[in-house]
CSV table of C-alpha atoms in Angstrom, one decimal:
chain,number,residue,atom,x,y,z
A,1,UNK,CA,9.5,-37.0,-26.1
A,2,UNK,CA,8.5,-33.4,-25.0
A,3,UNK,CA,6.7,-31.6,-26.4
A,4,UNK,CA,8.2,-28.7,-28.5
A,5,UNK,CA,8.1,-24.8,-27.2
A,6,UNK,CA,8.0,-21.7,-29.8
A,7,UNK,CA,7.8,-18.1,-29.2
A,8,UNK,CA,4.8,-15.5,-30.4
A,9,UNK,CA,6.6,-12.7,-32.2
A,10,UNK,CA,6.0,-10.8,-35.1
A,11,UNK,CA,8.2,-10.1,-38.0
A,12,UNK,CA,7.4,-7.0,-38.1
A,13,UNK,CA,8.9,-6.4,-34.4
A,14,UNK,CA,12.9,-7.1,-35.0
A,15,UNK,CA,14.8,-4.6,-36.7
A,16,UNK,CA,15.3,-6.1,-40.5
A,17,UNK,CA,16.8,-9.4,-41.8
A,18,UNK,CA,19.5,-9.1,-39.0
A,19,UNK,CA,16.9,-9.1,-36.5
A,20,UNK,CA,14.9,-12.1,-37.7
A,21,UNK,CA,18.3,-14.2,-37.6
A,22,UNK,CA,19.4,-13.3,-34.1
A,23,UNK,CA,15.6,-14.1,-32.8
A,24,UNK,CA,16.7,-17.4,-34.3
A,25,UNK,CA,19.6,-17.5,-32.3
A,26,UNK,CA,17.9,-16.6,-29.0
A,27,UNK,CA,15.4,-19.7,-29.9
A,28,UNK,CA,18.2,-21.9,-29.9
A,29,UNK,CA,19.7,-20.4,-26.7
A,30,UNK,CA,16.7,-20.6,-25.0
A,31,UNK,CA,16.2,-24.7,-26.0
A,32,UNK,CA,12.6,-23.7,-28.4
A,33,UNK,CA,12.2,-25.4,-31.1
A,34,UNK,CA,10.4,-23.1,-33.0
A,35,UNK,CA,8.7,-19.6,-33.8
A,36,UNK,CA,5.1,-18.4,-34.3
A,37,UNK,CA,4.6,-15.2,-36.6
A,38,UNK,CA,1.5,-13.4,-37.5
A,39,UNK,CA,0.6,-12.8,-41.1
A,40,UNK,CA,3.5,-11.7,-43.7
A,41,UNK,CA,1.1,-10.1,-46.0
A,42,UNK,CA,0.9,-6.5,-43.7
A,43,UNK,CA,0.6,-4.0,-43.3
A,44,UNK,CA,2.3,-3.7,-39.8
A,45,UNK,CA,-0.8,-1.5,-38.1
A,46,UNK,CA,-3.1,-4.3,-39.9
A,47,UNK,CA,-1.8,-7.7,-40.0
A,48,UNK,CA,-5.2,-9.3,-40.2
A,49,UNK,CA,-6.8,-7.0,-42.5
A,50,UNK,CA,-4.8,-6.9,-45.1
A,51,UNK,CA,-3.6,-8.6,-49.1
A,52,UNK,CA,-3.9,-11.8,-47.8
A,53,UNK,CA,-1.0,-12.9,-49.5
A,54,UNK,CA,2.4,-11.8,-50.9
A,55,UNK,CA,5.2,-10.4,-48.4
A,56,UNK,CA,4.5,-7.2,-47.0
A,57,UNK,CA,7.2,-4.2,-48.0
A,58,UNK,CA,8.3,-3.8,-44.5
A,59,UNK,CA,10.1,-6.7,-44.7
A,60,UNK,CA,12.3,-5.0,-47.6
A,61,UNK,CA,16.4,-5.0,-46.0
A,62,UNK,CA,19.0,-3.5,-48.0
A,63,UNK,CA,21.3,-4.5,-45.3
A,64,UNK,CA,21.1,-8.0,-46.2
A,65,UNK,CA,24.2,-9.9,-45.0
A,66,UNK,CA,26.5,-10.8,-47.6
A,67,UNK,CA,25.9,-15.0,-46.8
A,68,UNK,CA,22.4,-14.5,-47.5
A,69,UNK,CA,22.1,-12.5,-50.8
A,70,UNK,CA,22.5,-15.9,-52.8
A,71,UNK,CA,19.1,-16.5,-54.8
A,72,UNK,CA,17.3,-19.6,-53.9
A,73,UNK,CA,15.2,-19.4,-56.9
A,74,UNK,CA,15.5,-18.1,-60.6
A,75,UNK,CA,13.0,-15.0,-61.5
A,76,UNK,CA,11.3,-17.3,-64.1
A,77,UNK,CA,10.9,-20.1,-61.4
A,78,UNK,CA,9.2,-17.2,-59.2
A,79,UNK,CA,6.8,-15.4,-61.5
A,80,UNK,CA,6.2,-19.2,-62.6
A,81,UNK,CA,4.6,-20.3,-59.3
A,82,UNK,CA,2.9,-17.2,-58.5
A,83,UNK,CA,1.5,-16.7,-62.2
A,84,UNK,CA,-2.0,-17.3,-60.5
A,85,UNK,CA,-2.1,-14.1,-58.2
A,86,UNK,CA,1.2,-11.9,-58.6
A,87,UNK,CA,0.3,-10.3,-61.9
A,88,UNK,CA,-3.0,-8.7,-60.1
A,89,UNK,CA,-0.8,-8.4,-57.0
A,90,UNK,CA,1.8,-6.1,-58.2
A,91,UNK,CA,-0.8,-4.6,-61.1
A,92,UNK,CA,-2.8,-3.4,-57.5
A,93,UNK,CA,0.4,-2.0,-56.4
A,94,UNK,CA,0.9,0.3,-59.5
A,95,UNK,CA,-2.3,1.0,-59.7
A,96,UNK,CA,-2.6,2.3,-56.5
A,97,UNK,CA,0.7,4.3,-56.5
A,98,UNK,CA,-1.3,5.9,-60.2
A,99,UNK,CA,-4.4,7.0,-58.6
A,100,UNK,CA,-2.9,7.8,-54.9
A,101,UNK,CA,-5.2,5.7,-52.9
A,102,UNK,CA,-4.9,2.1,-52.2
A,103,UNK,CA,-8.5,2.0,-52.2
A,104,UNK,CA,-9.9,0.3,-55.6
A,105,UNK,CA,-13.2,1.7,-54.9
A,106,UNK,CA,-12.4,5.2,-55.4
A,107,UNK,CA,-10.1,4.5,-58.8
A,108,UNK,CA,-12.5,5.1,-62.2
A,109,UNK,CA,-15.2,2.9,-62.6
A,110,UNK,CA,-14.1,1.0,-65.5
A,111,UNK,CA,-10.7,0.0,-63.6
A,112,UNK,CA,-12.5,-0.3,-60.1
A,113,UNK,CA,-14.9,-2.9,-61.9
A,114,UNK,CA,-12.0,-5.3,-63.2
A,115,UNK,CA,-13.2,-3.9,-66.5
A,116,UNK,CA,-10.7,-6.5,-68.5
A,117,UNK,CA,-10.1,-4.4,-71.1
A,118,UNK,CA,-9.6,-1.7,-69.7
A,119,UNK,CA,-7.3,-3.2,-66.6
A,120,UNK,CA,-5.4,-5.2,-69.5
A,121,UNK,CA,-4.7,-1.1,-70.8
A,122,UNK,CA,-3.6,-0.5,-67.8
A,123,UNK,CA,-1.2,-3.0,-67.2
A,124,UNK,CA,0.7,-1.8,-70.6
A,125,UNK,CA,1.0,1.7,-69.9
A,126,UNK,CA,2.5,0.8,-66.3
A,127,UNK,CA,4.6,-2.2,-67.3
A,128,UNK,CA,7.7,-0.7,-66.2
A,129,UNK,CA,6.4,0.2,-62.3
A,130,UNK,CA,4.3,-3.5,-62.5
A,131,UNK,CA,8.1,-4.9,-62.7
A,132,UNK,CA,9.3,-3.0,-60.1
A,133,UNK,CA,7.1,-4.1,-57.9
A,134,UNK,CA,7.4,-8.0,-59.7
A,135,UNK,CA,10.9,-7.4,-58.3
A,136,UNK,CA,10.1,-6.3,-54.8
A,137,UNK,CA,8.2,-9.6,-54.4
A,138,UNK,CA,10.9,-11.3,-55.6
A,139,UNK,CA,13.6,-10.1,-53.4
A,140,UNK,CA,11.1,-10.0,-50.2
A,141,UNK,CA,10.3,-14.2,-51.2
A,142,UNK,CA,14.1,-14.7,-51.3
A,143,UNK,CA,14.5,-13.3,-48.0
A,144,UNK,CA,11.8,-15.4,-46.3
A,145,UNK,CA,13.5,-18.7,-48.0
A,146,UNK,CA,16.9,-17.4,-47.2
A,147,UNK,CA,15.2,-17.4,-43.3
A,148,UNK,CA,14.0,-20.8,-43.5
A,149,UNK,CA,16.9,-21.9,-44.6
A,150,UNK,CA,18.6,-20.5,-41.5
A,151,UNK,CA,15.7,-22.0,-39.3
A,152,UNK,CA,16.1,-25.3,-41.1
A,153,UNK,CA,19.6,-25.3,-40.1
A,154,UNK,CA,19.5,-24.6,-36.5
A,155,UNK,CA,16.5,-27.0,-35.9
A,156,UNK,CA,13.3,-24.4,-35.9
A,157,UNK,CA,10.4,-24.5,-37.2
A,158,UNK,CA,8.9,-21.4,-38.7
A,159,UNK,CA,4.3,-21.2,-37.7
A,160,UNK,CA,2.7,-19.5,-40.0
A,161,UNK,CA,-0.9,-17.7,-40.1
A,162,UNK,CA,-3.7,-17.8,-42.5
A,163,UNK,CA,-6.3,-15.3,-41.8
A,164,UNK,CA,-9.7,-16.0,-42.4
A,165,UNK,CA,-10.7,-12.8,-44.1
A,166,UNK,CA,-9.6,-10.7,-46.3
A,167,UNK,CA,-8.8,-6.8,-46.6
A,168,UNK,CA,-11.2,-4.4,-48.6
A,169,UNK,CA,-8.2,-3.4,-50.0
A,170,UNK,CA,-6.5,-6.8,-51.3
A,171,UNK,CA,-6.1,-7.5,-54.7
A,172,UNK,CA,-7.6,-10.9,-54.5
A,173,UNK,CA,-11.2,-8.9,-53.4
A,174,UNK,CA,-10.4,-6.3,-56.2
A,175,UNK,CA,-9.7,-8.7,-58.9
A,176,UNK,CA,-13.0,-11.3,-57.7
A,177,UNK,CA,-15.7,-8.7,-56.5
A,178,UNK,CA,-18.3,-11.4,-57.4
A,179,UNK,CA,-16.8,-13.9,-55.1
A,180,UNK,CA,-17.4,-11.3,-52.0
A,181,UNK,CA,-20.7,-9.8,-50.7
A,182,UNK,CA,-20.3,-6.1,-51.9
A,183,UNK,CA,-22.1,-3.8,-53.8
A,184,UNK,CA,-20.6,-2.3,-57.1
A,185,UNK,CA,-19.7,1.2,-55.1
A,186,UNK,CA,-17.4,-1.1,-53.1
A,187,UNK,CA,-19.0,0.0,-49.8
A,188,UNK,CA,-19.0,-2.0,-46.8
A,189,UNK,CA,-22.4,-2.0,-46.2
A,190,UNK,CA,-21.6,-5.9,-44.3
A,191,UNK,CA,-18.6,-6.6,-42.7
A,192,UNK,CA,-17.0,-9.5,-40.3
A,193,UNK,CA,-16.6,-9.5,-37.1
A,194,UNK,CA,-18.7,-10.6,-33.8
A,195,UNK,CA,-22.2,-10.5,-32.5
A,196,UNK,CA,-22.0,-9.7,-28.3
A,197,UNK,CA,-22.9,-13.4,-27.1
A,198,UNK,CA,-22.4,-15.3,-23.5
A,199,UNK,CA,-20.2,-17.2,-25.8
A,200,UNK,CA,-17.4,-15.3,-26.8
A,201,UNK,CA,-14.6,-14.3,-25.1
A,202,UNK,CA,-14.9,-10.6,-26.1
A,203,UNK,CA,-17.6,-7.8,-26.5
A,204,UNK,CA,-19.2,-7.5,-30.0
A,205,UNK,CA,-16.4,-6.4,-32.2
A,206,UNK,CA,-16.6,-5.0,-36.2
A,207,UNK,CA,-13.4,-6.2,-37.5
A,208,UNK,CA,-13.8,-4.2,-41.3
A,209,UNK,CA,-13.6,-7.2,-43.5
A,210,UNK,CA,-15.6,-7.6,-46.5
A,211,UNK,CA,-17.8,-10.5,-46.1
A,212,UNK,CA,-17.6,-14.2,-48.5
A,213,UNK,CA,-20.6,-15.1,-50.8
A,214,UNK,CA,-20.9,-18.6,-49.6
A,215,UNK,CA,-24.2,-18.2,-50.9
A,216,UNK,CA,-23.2,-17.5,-54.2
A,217,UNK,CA,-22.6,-19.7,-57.2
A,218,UNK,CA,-18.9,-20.3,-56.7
A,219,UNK,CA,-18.1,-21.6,-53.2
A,220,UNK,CA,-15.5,-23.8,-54.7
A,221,UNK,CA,-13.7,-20.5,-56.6
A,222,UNK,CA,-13.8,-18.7,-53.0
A,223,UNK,CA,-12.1,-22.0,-51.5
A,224,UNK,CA,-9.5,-21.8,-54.3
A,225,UNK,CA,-8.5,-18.1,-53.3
A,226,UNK,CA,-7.8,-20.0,-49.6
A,227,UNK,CA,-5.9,-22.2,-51.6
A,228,UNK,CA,-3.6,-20.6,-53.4
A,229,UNK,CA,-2.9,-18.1,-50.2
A,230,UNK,CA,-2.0,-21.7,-48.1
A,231,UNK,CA,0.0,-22.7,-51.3
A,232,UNK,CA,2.2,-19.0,-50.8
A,233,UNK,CA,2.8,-19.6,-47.4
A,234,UNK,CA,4.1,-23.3,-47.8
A,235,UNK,CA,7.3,-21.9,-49.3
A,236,UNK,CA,8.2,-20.6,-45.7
A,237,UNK,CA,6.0,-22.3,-43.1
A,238,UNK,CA,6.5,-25.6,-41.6
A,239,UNK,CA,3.0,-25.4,-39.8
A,240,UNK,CA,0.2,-22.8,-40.0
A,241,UNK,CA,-2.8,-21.7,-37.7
A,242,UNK,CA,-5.7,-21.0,-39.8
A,243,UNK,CA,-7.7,-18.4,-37.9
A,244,UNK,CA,-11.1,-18.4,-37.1
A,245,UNK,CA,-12.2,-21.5,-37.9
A,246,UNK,CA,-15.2,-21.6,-36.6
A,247,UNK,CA,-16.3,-19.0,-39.7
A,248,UNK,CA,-16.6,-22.1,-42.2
A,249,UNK,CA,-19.5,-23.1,-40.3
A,250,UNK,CA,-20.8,-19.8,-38.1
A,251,UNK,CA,-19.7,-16.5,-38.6
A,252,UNK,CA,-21.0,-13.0,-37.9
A,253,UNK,CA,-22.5,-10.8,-40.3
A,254,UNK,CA,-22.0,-7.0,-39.2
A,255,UNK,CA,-23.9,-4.1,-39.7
A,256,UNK,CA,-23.0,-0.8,-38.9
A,257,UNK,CA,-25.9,1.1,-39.9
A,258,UNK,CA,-28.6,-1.3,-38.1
A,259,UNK,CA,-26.2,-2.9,-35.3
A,260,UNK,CA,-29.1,-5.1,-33.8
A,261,UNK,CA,-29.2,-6.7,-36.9
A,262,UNK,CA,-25.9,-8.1,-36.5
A,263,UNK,CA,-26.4,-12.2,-36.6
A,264,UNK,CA,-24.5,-15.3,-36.7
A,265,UNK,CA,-25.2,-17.1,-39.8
A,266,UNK,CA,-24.1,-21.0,-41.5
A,267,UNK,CA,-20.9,-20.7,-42.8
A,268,UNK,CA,-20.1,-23.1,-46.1
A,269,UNK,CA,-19.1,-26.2,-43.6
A,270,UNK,CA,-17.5,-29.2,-44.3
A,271,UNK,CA,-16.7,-29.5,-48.1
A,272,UNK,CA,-15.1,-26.4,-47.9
A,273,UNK,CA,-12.5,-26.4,-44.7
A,274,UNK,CA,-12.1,-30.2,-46.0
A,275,UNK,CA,-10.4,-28.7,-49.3
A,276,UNK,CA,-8.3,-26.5,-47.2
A,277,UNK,CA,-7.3,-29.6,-45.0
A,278,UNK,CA,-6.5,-31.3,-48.2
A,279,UNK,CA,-4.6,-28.9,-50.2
A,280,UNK,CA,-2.4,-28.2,-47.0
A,281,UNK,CA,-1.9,-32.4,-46.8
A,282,UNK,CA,-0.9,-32.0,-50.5
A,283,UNK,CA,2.1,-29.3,-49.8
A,284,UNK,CA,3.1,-31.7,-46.6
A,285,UNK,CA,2.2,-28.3,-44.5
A,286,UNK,CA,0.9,-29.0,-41.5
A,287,UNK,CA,-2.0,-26.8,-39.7
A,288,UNK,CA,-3.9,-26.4,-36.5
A,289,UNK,CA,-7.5,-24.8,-36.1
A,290,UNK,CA,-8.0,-21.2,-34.2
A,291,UNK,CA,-11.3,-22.8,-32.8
A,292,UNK,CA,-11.6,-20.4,-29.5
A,293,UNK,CA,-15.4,-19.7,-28.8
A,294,UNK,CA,-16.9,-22.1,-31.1
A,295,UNK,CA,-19.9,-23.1,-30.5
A,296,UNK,CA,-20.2,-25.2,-33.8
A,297,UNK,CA,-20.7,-29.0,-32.8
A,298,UNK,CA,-19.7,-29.7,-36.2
A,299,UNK,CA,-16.3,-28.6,-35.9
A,300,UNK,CA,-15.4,-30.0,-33.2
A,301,UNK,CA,-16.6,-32.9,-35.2
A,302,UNK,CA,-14.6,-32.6,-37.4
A,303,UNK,CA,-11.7,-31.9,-36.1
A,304,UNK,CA,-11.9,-34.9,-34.2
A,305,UNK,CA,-12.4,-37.0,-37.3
A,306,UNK,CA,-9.2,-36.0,-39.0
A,307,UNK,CA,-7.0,-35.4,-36.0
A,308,UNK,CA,-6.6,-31.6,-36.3
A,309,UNK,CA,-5.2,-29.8,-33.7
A,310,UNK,CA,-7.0,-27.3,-32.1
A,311,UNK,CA,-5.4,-24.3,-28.8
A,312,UNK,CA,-6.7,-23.9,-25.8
A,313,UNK,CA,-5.4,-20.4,-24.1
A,314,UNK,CA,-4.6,-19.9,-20.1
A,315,UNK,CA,-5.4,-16.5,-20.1
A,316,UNK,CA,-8.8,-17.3,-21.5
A,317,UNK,CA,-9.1,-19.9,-19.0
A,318,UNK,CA,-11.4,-17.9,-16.4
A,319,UNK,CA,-13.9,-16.0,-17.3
A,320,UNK,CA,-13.9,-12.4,-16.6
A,321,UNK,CA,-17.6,-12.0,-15.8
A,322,UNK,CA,-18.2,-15.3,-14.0
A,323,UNK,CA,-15.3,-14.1,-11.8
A,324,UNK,CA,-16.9,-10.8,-11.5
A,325,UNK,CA,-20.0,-13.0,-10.5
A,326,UNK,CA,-18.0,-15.2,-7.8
A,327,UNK,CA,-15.8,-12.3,-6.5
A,328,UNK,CA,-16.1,-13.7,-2.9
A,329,UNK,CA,-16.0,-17.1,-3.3
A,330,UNK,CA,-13.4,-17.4,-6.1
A,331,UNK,CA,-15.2,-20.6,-7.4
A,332,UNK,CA,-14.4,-20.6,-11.0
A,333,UNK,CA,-15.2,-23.3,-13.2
A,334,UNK,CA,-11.0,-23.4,-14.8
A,335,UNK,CA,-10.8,-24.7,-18.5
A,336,UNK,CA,-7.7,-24.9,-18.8
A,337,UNK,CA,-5.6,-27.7,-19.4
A,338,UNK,CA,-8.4,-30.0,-20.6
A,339,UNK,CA,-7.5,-33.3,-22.8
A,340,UNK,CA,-4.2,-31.9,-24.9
A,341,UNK,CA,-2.7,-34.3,-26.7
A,342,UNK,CA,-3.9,-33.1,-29.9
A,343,UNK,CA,-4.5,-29.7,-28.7
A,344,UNK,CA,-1.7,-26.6,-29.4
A,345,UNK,CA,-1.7,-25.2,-25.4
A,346,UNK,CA,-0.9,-21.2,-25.4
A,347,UNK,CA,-0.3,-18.7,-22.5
A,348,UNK,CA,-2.0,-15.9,-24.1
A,349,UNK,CA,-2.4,-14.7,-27.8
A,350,UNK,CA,-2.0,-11.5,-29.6
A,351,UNK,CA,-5.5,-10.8,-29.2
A,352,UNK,CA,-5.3,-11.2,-25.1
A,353,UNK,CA,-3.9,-9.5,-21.9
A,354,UNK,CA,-0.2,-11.1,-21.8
A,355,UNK,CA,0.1,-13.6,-19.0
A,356,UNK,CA,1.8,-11.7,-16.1
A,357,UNK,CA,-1.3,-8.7,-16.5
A,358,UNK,CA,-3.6,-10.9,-16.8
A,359,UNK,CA,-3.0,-12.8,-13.3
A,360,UNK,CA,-2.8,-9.3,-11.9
A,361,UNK,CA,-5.8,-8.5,-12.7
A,362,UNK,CA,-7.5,-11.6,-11.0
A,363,UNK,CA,-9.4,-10.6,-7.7
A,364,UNK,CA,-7.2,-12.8,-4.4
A,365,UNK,CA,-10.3,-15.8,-4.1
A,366,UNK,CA,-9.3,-16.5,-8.2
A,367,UNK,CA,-5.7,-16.7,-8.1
A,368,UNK,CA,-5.7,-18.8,-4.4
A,369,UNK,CA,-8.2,-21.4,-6.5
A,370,UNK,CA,-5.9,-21.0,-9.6
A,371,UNK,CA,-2.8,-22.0,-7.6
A,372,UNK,CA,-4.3,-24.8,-6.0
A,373,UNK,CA,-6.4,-26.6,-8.8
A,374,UNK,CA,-2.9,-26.4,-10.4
A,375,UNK,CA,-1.1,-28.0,-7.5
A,376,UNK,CA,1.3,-24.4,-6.8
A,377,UNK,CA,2.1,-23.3,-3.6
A,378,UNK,CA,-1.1,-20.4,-1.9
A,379,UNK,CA,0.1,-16.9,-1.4
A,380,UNK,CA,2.2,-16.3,-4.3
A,381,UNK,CA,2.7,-13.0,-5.8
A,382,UNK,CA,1.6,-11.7,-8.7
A,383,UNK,CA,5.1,-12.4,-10.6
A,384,UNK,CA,5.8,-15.4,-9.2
A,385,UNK,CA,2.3,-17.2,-9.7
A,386,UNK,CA,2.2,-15.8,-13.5
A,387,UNK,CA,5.9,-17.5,-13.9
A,388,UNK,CA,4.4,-20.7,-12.5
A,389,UNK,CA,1.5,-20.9,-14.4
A,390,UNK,CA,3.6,-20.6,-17.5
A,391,UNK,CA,6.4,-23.2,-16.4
A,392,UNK,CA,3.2,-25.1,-15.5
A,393,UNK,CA,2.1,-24.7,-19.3
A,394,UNK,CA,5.5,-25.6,-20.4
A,395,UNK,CA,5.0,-29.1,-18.7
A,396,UNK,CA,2.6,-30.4,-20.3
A,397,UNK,CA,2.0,-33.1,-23.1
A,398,UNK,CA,0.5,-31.4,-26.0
A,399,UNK,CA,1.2,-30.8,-30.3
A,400,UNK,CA,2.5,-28.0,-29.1
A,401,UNK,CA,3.0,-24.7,-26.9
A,402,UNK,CA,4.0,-21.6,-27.6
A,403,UNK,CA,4.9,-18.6,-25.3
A,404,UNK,CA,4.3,-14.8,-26.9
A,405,UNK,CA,7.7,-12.9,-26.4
A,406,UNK,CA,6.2,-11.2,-23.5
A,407,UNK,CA,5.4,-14.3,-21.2
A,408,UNK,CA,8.9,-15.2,-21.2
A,409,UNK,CA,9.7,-11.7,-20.1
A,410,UNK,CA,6.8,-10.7,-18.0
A,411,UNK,CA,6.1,-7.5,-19.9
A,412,UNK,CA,2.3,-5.5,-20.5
A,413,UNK,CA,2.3,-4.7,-23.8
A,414,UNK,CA,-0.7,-5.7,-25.2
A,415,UNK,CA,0.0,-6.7,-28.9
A,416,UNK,CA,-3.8,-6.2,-30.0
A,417,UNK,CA,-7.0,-5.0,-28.6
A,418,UNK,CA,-9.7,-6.8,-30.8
A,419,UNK,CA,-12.5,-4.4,-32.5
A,420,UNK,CA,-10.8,-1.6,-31.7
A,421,UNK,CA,-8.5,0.8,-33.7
A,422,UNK,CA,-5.4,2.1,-32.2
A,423,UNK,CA,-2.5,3.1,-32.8
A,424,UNK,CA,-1.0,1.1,-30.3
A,425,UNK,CA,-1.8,-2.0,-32.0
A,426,UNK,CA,0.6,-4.0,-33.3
A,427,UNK,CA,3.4,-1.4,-32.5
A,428,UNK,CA,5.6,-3.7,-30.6
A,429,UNK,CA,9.2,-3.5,-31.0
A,430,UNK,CA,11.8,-6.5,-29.4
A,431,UNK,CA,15.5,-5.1,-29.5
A,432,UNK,CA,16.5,-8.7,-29.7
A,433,UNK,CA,20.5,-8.0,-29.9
A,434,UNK,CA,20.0,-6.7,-26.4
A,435,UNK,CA,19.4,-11.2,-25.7
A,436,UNK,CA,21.7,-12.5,-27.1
């Protein structure tokens, strides 16, 4: 059996409801089995700093065609099943449509504290905006089942993603303050992100996140928040990648004011990614690991001990420096493929030059080794070695592979730059009708 392909893609770059159909139409065309989105909760500029659950608004279609505007579930069944975070959810959204800022923080101190009087108040003098926005959630679920449904029917699997962190400005943060490491001001005095190391992948990167209290006296409340975020996302995923894995056991701790402070410290371990693992075995969701860099033998541990997949990335395959380092000889120690049969093999990711930059940006000695410890012909050009590396990739026994929309195309664009903050992040629009 071989082993199945999906595409890289987000949501958020096909025009509408129209759009997300006809990608599922080019993944039939093109024999995938499958595609791989980022996170649903937005915002588009932000997908991994953001509410951490619900559907983002830019997912909202009026044009809606007429065979999918059926309802898939009642209202009562849908305020029913999200009882435990959608009342905050859309309370956050009035609220922050009231005071003009999204930012809790800056709201009066009585409402910025989760003040439960005075937020239960609140949500009576703006019941009638709190529905609207009920609604919006409503409509916006309705559309991702109607999509599944399609996906069901013409054999692909949707891949979800569950971010590690959470945005300052979430309503799950807002509404448990005590279950995150910030002061009552709501300053972000620590933040995530990572230390510079040998290790990584990437320079030292501040990623904006409020930090958990794992050190705190509710771990197991801060796993239930994960929870109930996997227990969303099972109404439209068949799989998920939960990102960053590596944070349950090591994850950095970011200062801005005193960056050579910055550290790696123990994350909650075991007992608490085991939950996650559990709950998502509970919802018959499957899930892989995002376990690049780690340097935690006790995930790889455990991963091993309950079978869970882990990637391993091509385009993180060399090492920049080292190559730097071996310019003339071109002797690079290549980690990629290693043993993947339980592994989720990728050409690149969001967060990494797409494939057909990357191998142009390999000095000649690299890409002459590359070729032959990967049995291609020498000499090859740039376009045509990055195409057989990827058809390489594609032939290989593993969970799974998946291809961002740009290695299949051999485009540059550069979905994400990690730690830094531009505008060209994230803004990556696919005319897709232009495919088909």
């Amino acid at each position: 059996m071989s082993t199945p392909v999906a595409t890289l893609l987000p949501l958020s770059s096909l025009p509408g409801f129209q759009g997300a159909i006809d990608f599922l139409c080019w993944l039939d065309k093109t024999h995938q089995q499958g595609w791989q989105m980022l996170p649903i909760s937005g915002p588009i500029e932000q997908p991994y700093r953001n509410q951490g659950i619900g559907v983002a608004s830019f997912f909202y279609d009026h044009q809606v065609p007429q065979k999918y505007r059926t309802w898939l579930l009642t209202y009562h069944d849908f305020l029913t099943a999200n009882q435990d975070w959608l009342l905050d959810f859309a309370l956050y959204q009035a609220l922050s449509e009231h005071y003009q800022t999204i930012c809790w923080w800056q709201w009066p101190e009585e409402i910025a504290s989760y003040n439960h009087h005075a937020v239960n108040l609140k949500r009576q003098e703006l019941a009638k905006r709190i529905e609207v926005y009920l609604q919006e959630q409503y409509f916006l679920t309705n559309q991702l089942l109607q999509l599944k449904k399609a996906a069901a029917a013409s054999g692909q699997l949707l891949l979800g993603d569950l971010p590690f962190y959470l945005g300052r400005e979430s309503s799950l943060v807002w509404a448990h303050q005590e279950l995150f490491m910030l002061p009552k001001t709501g300053e972000l005095i620590l933040q995530s992100g990572v230390p510079s190391s040998k290790d990584e992948p990437f320079a030292a990167q501040y990623w904006g996140h409020p930090l958990y209290n794992w050190a705190g006296s509710k771990p197991d409340e801060i796993v239930a928040i994960f929870n109930t975020r996997l227990k969303f996302l099972a109404n439209f995923f068949d799989l998920v990648r939960l990102d960053h894995a590596n944070g349950f056991f090591r994850y950095g701790m970011m200062s801005l004011q005193n960056p050579h402070w910055s550290k790696k410290v123990p994350g909650p371990g075991e007992s608490a990614i085991l939950a996650i693992l559990m709950q998502a075995q509970k919802l018959n969701l499957g899930i892989y690991f995002e376990d690049l860099a780690s340097e935690s033998m006790r995930l790889e541990q455990f991963m091993k001990k309950y079978a869970v997949a882990g990637i391993e990335v091509l385009t993180l395959s060399v090492n920049l420096d080292q190559q730097a380092a071996n310019s003339k000889t071109g002797h690079i120690k290549l980690k990629f493929p290693q043993k993947t049969a339980n592994k989720v093999l990728c050409t690149s990711t969001h967060d990494t030059l797409p494939l057909f930059p990357w191998v142009k940006s390999l000095n000649p000695k690299v890409k002459t080794n590359l070729a032959k410890v990967n049995h291609l012909p020498p000499n090859l050009s740039d376009e045509k070695l990055a195409t057989a590396l990827r058809e390489h990739v594609l032939q290989q026994k593993a969970k799974l592979i998946i291809v961002p929309w740009q290695d299949w195309h051999g485009e540059s664009w550069r979905l994400n730059t990690p730690g830094e903050e531009s505008l060209a992040n994230w803004n990556y629009p696919v005319a897709i009708e232009k495919y088909l």
